[in-house]
PDB file of C-alpha atoms and ligand atoms in Angstrom:
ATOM      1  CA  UNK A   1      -4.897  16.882  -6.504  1.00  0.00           C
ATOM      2  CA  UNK A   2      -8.354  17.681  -6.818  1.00  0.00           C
ATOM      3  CA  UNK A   3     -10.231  14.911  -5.906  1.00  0.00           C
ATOM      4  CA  UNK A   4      -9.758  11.541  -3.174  1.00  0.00           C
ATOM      5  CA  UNK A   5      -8.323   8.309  -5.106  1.00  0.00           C
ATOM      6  CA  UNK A   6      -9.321   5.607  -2.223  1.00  0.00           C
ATOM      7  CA  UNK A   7      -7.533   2.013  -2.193  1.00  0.00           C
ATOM      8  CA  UNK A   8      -9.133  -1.237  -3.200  1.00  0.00           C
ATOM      9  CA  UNK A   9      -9.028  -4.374  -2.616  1.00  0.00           C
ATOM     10  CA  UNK A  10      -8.175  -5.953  -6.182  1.00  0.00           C
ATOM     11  CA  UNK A  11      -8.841 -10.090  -6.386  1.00  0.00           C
ATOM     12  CA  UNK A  12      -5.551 -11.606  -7.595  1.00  0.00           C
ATOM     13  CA  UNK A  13      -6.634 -14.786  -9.701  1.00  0.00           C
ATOM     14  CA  UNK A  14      -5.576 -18.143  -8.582  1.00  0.00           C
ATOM     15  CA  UNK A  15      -4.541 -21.341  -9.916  1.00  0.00           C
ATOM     16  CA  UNK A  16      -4.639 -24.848  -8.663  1.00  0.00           C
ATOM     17  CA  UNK A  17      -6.371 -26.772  -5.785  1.00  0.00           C
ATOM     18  CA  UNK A  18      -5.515 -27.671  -1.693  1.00  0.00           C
ATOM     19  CA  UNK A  19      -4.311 -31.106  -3.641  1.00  0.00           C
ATOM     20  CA  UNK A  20      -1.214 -29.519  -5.680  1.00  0.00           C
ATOM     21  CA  UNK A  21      -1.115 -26.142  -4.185  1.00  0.00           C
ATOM     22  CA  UNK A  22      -1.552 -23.028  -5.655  1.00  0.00           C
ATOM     23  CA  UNK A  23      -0.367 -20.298  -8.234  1.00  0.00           C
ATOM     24  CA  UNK A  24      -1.612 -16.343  -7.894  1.00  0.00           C
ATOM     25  CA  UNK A  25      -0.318 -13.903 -10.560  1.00  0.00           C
ATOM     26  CA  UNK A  26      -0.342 -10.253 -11.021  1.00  0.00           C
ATOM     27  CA  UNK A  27      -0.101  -8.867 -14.383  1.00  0.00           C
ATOM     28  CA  UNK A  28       0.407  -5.607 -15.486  1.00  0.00           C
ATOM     29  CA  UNK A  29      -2.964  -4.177 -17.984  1.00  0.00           C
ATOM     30  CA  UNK A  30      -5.353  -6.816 -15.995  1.00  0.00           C
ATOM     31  CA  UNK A  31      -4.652  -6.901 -12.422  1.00  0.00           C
ATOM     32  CA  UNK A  32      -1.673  -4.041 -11.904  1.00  0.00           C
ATOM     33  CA  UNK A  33      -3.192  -1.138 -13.527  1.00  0.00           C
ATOM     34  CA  UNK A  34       0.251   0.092 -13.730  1.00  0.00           C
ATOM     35  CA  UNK A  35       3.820  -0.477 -15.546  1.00  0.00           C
ATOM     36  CA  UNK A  36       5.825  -2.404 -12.919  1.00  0.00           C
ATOM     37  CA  UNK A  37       8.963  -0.496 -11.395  1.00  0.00           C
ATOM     38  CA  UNK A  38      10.005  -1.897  -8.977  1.00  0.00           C
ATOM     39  CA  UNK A  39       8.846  -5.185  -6.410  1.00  0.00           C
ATOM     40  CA  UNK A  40       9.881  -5.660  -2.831  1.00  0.00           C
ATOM     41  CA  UNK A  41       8.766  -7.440   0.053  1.00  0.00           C
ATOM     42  CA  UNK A  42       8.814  -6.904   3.532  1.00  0.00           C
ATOM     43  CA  UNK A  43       9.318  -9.897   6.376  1.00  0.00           C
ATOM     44  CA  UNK A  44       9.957 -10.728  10.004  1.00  0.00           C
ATOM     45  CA  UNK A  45       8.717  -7.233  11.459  1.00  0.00           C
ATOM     46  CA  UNK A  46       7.199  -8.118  14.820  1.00  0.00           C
ATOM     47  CA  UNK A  47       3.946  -8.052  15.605  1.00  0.00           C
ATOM     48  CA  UNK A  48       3.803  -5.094  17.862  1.00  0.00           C
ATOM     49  CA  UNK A  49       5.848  -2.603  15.177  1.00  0.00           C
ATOM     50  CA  UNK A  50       3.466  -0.147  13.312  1.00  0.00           C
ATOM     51  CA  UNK A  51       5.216   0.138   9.995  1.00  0.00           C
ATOM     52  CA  UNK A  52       4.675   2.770   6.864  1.00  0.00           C
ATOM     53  CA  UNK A  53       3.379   6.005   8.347  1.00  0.00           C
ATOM     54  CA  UNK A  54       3.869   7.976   5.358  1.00  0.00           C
ATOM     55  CA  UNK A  55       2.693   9.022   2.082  1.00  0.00           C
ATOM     56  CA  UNK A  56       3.793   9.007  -1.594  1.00  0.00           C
ATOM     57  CA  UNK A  57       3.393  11.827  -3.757  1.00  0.00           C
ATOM     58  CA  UNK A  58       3.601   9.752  -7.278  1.00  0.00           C
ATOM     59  CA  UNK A  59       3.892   6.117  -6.478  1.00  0.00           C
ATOM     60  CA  UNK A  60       1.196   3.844  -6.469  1.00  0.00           C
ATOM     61  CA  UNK A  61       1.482   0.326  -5.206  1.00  0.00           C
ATOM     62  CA  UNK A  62      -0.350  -3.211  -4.794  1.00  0.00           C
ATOM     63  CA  UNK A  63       0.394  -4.782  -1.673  1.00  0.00           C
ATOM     64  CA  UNK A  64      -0.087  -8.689  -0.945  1.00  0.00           C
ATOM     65  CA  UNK A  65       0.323 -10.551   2.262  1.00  0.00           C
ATOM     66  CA  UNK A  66       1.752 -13.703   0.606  1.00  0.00           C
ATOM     67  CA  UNK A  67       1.705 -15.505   4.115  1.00  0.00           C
ATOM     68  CA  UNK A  68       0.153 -14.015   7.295  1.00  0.00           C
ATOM     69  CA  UNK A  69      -2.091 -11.112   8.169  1.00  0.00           C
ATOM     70  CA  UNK A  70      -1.651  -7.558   7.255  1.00  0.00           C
ATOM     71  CA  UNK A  71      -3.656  -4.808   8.578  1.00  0.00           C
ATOM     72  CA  UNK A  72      -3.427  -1.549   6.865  1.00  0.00           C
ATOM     73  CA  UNK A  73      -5.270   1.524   8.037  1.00  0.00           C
ATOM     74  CA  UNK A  74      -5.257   4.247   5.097  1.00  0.00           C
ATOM     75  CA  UNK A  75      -5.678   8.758   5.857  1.00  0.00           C
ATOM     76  CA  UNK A  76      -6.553  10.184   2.983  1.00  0.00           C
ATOM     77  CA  UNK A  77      -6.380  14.186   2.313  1.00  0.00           C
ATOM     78  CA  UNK A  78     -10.054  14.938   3.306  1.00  0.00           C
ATOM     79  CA  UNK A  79      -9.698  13.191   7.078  1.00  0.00           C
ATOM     80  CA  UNK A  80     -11.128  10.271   6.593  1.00  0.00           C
ATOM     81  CA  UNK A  81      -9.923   6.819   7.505  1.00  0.00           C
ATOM     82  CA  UNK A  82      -9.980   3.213   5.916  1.00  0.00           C
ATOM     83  CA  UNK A  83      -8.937  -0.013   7.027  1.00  0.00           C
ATOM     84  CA  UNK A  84      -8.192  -3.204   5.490  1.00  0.00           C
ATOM     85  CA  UNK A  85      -7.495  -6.440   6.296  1.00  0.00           C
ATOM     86  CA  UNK A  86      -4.903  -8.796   3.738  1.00  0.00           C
ATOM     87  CA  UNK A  87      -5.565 -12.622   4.689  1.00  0.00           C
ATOM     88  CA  UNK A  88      -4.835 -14.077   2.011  1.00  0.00           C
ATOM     89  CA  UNK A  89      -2.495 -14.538  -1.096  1.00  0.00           C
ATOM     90  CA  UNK A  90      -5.010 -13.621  -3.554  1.00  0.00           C
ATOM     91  CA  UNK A  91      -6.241 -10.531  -2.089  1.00  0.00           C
ATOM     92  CA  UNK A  92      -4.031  -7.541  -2.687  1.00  0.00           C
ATOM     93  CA  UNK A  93      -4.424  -4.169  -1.934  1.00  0.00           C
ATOM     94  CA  UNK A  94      -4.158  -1.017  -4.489  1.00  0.00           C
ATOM     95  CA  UNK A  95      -3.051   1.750  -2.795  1.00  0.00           C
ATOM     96  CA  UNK A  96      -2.740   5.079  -4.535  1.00  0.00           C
ATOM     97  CA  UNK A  97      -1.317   8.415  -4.171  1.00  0.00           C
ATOM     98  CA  UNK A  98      -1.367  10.708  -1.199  1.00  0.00           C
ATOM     99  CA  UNK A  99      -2.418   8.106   1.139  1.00  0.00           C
ATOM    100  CA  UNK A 100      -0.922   8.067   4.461  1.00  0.00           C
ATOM    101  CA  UNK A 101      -0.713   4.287   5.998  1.00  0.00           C
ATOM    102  CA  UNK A 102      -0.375   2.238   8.977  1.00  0.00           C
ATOM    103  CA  UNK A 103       0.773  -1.260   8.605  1.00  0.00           C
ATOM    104  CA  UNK A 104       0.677  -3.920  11.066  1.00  0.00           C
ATOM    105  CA  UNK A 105       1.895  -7.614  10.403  1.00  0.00           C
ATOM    106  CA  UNK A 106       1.528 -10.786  12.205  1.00  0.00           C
ATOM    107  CA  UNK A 107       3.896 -13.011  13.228  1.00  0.00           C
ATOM    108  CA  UNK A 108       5.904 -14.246  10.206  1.00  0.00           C
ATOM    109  CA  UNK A 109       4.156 -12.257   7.580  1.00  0.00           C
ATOM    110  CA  UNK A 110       5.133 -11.137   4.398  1.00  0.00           C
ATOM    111  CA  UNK A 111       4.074  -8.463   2.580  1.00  0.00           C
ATOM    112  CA  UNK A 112       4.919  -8.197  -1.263  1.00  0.00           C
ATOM    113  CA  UNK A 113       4.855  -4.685  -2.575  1.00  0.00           C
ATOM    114  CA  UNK A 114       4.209  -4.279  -6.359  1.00  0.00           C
ATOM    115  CA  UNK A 115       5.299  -0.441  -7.355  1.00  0.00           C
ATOM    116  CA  UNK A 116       4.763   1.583 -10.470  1.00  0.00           C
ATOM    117  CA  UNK A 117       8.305   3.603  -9.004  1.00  0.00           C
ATOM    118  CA  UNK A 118      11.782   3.019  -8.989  1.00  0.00           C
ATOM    119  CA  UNK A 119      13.204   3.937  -4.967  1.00  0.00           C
ATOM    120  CA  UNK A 120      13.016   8.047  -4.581  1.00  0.00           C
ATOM    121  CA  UNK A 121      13.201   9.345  -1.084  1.00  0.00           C
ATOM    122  CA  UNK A 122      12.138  12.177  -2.528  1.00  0.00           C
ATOM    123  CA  UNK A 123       8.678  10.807  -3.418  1.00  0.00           C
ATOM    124  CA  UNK A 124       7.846   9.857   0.834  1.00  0.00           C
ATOM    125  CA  UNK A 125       6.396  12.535   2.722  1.00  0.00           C
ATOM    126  CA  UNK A 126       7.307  10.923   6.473  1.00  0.00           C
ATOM    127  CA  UNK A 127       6.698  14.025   8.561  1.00  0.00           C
ATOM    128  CA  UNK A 128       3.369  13.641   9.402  1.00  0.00           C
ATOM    129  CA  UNK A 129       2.772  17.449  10.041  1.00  0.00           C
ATOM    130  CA  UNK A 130       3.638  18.068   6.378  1.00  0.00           C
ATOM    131  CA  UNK A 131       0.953  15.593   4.967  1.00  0.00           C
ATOM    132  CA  UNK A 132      -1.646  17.646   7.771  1.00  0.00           C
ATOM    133  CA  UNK A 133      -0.808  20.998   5.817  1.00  0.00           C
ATOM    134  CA  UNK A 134      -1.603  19.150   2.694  1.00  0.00           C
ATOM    135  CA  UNK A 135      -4.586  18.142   4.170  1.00  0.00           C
ATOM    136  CA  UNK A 136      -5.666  21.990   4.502  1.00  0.00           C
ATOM    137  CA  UNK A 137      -4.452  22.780   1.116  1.00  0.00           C
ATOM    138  CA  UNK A 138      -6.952  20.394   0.071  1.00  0.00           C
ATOM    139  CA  UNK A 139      -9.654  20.937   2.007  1.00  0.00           C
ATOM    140  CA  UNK A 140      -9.336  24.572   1.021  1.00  0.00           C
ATOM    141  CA  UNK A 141      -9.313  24.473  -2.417  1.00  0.00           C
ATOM    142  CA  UNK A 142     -11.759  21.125  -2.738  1.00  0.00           C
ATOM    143  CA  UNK A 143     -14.703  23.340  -0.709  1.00  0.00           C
TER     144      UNK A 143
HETATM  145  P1  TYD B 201      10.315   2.216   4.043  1.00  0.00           P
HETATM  146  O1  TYD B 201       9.631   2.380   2.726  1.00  0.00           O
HETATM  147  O2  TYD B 201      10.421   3.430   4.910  1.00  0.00           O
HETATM  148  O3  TYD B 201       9.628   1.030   4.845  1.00  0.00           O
HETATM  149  P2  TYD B 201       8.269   0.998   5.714  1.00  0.00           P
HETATM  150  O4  TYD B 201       7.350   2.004   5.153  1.00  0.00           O
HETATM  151  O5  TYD B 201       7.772  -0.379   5.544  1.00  0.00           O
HETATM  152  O6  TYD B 201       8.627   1.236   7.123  1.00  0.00           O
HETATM  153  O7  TYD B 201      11.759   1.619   3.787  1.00  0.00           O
HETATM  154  C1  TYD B 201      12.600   1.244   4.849  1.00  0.00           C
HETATM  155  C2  TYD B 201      14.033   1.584   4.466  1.00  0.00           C
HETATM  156  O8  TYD B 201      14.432   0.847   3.297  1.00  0.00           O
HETATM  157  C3  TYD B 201      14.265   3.050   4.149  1.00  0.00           C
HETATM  158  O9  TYD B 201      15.491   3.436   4.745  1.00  0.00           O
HETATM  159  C4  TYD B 201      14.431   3.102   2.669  1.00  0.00           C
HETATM  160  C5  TYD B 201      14.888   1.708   2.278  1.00  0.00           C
HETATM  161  N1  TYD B 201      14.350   1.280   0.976  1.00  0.00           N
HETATM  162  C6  TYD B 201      15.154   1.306  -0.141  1.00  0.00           C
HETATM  163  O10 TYD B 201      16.338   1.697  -0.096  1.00  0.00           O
HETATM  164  N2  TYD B 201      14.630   0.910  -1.355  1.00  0.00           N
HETATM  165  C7  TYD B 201      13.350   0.492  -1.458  1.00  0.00           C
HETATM  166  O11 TYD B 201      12.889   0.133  -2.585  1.00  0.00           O
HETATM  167  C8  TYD B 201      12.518   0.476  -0.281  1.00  0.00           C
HETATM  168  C9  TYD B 201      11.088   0.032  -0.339  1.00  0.00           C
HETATM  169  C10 TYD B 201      13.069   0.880   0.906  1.00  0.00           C
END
């Protein structure tokens, strides 16, 4: 990898009013910049659990706290550190490769995960020390 891909927060439209409730929709070409793999969703993980901490080498995902607060703090290969903040159900979050996250929920948040993978274990990198000598590769060859 030669060069940083950083997440961003990506609007997801909405539909409707407080009156009748609303409708939010993610669709691949427009909002998912990817073809869709796989979706899962993640729930009841209390408040003081710190989940994630690892990396993917090829998948790319856009997460969505469709109730509750999510905080996600993103590494990427060059050191630095990002953190964002999902409030609410039309504000997702693109996360691409090689980034190594920290996600905290609140209580009774959900967190939808939209994936351009099928499941591999063999795409995580969870040994932290692994994605530090990737960091050095990079920072070798990027200077
Ligand atoms: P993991 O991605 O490690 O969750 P988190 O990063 O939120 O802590 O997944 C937790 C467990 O669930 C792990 O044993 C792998 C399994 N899992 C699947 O089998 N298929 C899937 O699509 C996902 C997302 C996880």
């Amino acid at each position: 990898m030669e060069e940083i891909v950083r997440c961003k927060i990506v609007k997801i439209p909405l539909f409707g009013e407080d009156r009748i409730g609303y409708v939010s929709v993610a669709e691949f070409g427009s909002i998912v910049p990817f073809p869709i793999e796989r979706v899962y969703w993640i729930y009841q993980t209390p408040a003081d659990i710190v989940r994630g901490q690892h990396a993917h080498i090829e998948l790319r995902q856009i997460l969505v706290a469709i109730s509750g607060t999510i905080n996600i703090k993103c590494e990427y290969l060059d050191g630095s550190i990002e953190e964002f903040l999902l409030d609410h159900p039309s504000k997702g979050l693109y996360v691409p490769q090689m980034v190594w996250r920290f996600i905290n929920f609140s209580y009774q948040a959900v967190m939808i995960c939209i994936a351009s993978e099928k499941y591999s274990e063999m795409d995580y990198i969870r040994d932290y020390s692994k994605f530090e000598k990737l960091r050095a590769t990079f920072m070798m060859t990027a200077h």
